[in-house]
CSV table of C-alpha atoms in Angstrom, one decimal:
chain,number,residue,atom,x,y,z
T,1,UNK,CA,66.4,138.2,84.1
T,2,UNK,CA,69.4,138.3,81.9
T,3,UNK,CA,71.7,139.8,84.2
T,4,UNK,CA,70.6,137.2,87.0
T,5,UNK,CA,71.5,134.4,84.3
T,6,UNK,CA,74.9,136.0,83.9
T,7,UNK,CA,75.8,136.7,87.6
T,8,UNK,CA,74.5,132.6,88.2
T,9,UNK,CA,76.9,131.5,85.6
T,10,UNK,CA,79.6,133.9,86.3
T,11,UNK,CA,79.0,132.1,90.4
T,12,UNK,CA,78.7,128.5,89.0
T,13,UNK,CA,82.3,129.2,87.1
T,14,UNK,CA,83.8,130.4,90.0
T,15,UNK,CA,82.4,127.4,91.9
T,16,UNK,CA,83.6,125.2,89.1
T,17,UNK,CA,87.3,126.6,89.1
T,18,UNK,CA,87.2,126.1,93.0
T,19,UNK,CA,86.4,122.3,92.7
T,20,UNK,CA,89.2,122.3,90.1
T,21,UNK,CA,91.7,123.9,92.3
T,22,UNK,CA,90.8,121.0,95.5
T,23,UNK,CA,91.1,118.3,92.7
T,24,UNK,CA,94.7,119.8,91.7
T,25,UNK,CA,95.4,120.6,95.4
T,26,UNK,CA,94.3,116.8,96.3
T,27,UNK,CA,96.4,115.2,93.4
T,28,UNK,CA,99.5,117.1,94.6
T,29,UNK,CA,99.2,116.2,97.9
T,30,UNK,CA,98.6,112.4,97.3
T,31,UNK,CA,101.8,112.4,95.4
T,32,UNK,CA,103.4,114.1,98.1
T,33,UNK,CA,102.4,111.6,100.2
T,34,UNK,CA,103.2,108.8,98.2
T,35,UNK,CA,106.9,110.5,97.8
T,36,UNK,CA,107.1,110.7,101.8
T,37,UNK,CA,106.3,106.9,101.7
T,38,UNK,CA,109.2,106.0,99.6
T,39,UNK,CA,111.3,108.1,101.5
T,40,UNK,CA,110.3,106.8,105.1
T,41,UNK,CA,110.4,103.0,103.9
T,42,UNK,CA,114.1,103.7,102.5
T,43,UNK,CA,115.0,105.2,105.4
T,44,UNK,CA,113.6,102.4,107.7
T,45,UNK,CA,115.3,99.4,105.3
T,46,UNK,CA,118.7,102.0,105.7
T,47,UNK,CA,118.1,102.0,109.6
T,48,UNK,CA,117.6,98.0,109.3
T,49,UNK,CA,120.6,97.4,107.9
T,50,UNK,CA,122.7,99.7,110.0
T,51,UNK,CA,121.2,98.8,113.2
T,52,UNK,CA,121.4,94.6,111.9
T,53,UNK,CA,125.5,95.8,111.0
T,54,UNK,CA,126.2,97.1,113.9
T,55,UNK,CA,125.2,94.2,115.7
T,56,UNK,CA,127.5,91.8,113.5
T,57,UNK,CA,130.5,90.5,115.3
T,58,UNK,CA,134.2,92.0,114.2
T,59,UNK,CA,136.1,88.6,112.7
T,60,UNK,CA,139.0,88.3,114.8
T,61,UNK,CA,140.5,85.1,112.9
T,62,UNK,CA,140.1,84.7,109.2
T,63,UNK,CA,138.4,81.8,108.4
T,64,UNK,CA,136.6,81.2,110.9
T,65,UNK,CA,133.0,79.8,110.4
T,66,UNK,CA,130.8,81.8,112.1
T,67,UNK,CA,126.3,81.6,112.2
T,68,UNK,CA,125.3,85.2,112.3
T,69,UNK,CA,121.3,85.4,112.5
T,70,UNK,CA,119.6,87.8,109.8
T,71,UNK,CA,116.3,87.8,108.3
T,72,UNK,CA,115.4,85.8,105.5
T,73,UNK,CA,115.8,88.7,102.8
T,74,UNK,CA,118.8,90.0,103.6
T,75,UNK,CA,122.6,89.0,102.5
T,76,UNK,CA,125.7,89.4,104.4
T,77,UNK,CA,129.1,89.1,102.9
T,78,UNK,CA,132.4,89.5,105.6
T,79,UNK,CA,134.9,91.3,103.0
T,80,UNK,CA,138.7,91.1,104.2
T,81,UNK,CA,138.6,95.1,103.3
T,82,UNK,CA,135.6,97.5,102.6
T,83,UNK,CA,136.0,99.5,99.6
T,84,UNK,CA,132.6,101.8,99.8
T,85,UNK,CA,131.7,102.3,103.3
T,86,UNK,CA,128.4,103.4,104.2
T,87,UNK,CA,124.8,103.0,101.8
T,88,UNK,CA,124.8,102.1,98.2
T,89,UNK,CA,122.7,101.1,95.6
T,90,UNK,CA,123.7,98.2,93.5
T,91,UNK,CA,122.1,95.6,91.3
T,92,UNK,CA,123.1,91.8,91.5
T,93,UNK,CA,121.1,89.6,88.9
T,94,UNK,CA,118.9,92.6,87.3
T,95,UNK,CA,118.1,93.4,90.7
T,96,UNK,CA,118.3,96.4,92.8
T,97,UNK,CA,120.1,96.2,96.0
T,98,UNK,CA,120.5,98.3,98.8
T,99,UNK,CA,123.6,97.6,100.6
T,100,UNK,CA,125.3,98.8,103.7
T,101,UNK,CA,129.1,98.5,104.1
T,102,UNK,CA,130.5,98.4,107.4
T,103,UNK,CA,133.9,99.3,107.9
T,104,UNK,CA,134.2,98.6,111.8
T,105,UNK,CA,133.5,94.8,111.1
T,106,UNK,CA,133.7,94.5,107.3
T,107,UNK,CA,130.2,93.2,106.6
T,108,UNK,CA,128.2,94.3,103.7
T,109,UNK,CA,124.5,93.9,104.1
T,110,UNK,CA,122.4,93.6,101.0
T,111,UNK,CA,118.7,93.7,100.9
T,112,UNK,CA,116.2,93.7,98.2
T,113,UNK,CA,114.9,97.4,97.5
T,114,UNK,CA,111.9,95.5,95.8
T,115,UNK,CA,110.1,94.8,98.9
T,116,UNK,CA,110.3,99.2,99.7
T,117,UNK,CA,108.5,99.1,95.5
T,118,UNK,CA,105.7,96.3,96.2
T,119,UNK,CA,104.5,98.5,99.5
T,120,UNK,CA,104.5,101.4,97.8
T,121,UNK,CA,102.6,100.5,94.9
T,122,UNK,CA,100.2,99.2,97.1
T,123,UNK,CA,100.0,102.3,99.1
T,124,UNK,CA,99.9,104.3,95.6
T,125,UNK,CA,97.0,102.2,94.7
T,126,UNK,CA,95.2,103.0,97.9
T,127,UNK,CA,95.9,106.8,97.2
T,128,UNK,CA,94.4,106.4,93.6
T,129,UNK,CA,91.5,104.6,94.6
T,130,UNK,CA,91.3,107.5,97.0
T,131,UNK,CA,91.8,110.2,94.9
T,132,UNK,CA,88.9,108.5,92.2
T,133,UNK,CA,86.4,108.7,95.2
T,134,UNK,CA,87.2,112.3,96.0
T,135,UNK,CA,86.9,113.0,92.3
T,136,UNK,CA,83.3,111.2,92.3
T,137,UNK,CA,82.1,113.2,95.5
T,138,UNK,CA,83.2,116.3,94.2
T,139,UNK,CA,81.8,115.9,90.6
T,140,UNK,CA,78.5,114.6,92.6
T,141,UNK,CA,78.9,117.8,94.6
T,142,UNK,CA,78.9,119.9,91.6
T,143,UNK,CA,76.1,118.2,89.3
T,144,UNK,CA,73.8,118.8,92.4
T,145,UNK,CA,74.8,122.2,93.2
T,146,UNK,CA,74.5,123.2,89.5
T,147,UNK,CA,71.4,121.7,89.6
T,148,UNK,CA,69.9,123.0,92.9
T,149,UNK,CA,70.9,126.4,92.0
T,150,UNK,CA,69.5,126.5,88.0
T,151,UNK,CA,66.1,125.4,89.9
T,152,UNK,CA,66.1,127.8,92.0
T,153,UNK,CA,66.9,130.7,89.9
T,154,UNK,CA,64.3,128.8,87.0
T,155,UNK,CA,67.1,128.6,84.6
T,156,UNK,CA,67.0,126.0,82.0
């Protein structure tokens, strides 16, 4: 009887380590996924701005008044020269900007990185409310197992 009590806790530990190794496993690849977010959504602001540059008039005549259409959260400034070409962050206010200089037509496109930060806090919410619910099922899993198997084997 002894050596059945050992070999039931020796496979209940093994068991246990197992359901700790999918909890670590699951953690790891929730933040994963929460890192591929980030980088997908500033890629797709990055794409939003080039392709919304690209479509920007060149300025022929200075001083001209031109209406260029843009979306509501996004700033365009027509420089007589472009310093930085390309992506850049910068912060206007206390405020984290992602901005796009265009040399071909010497706009600068700004938009707010904060809208990228609210969606993925709301996805990384959604992944921890997730991850709780796995942790639940699997600690569920375990109590019953334990149990099912201690009755079974008439351990107490």
């Amino acid at each position: 009887m002894e050596s059945t009590e050992l070999a039931l806790y020796r496979g209940l530990g093994a068991v246990r380590n197992y359901g700790i190794l999918v909890l670590v496993a699951l953690f790891a690849l929730n933040a994963i996924t929460l890192g591929a977010l980030k980088w997908f959504e500033t890629n797709e602001l990055k794409n939003e701005l080039a392709t919304l540059s690209e479509k920007l008039p060149a300025q022929t005549t200075p001083k001209t008044e031109q209406t260029i259409a843009l979306p509501d959260d996004i700033l365009s400034f027509h420089v007589t020269k472009v310093e930085r070409v390309g992506f850049y962050e910068t912060k206007i206010a206390e405020k984290k900007y992602l901005a796009y200089a265009n040399g071909s037509n010497n706009y600068v496109l700004v938009k707010l990185e904060e809208s990228i930060k609210h969606e993925v806090q709301n996805f990384a919410l959604a992944l921890l409310l997730l991850y709780v619910g796995e942790v639940v099922l699997l600690l569920g899993w375990w109590f019953f197992v334990r149990s099912k198997v201690r009755e079974l084997f008439e351990v107490v």
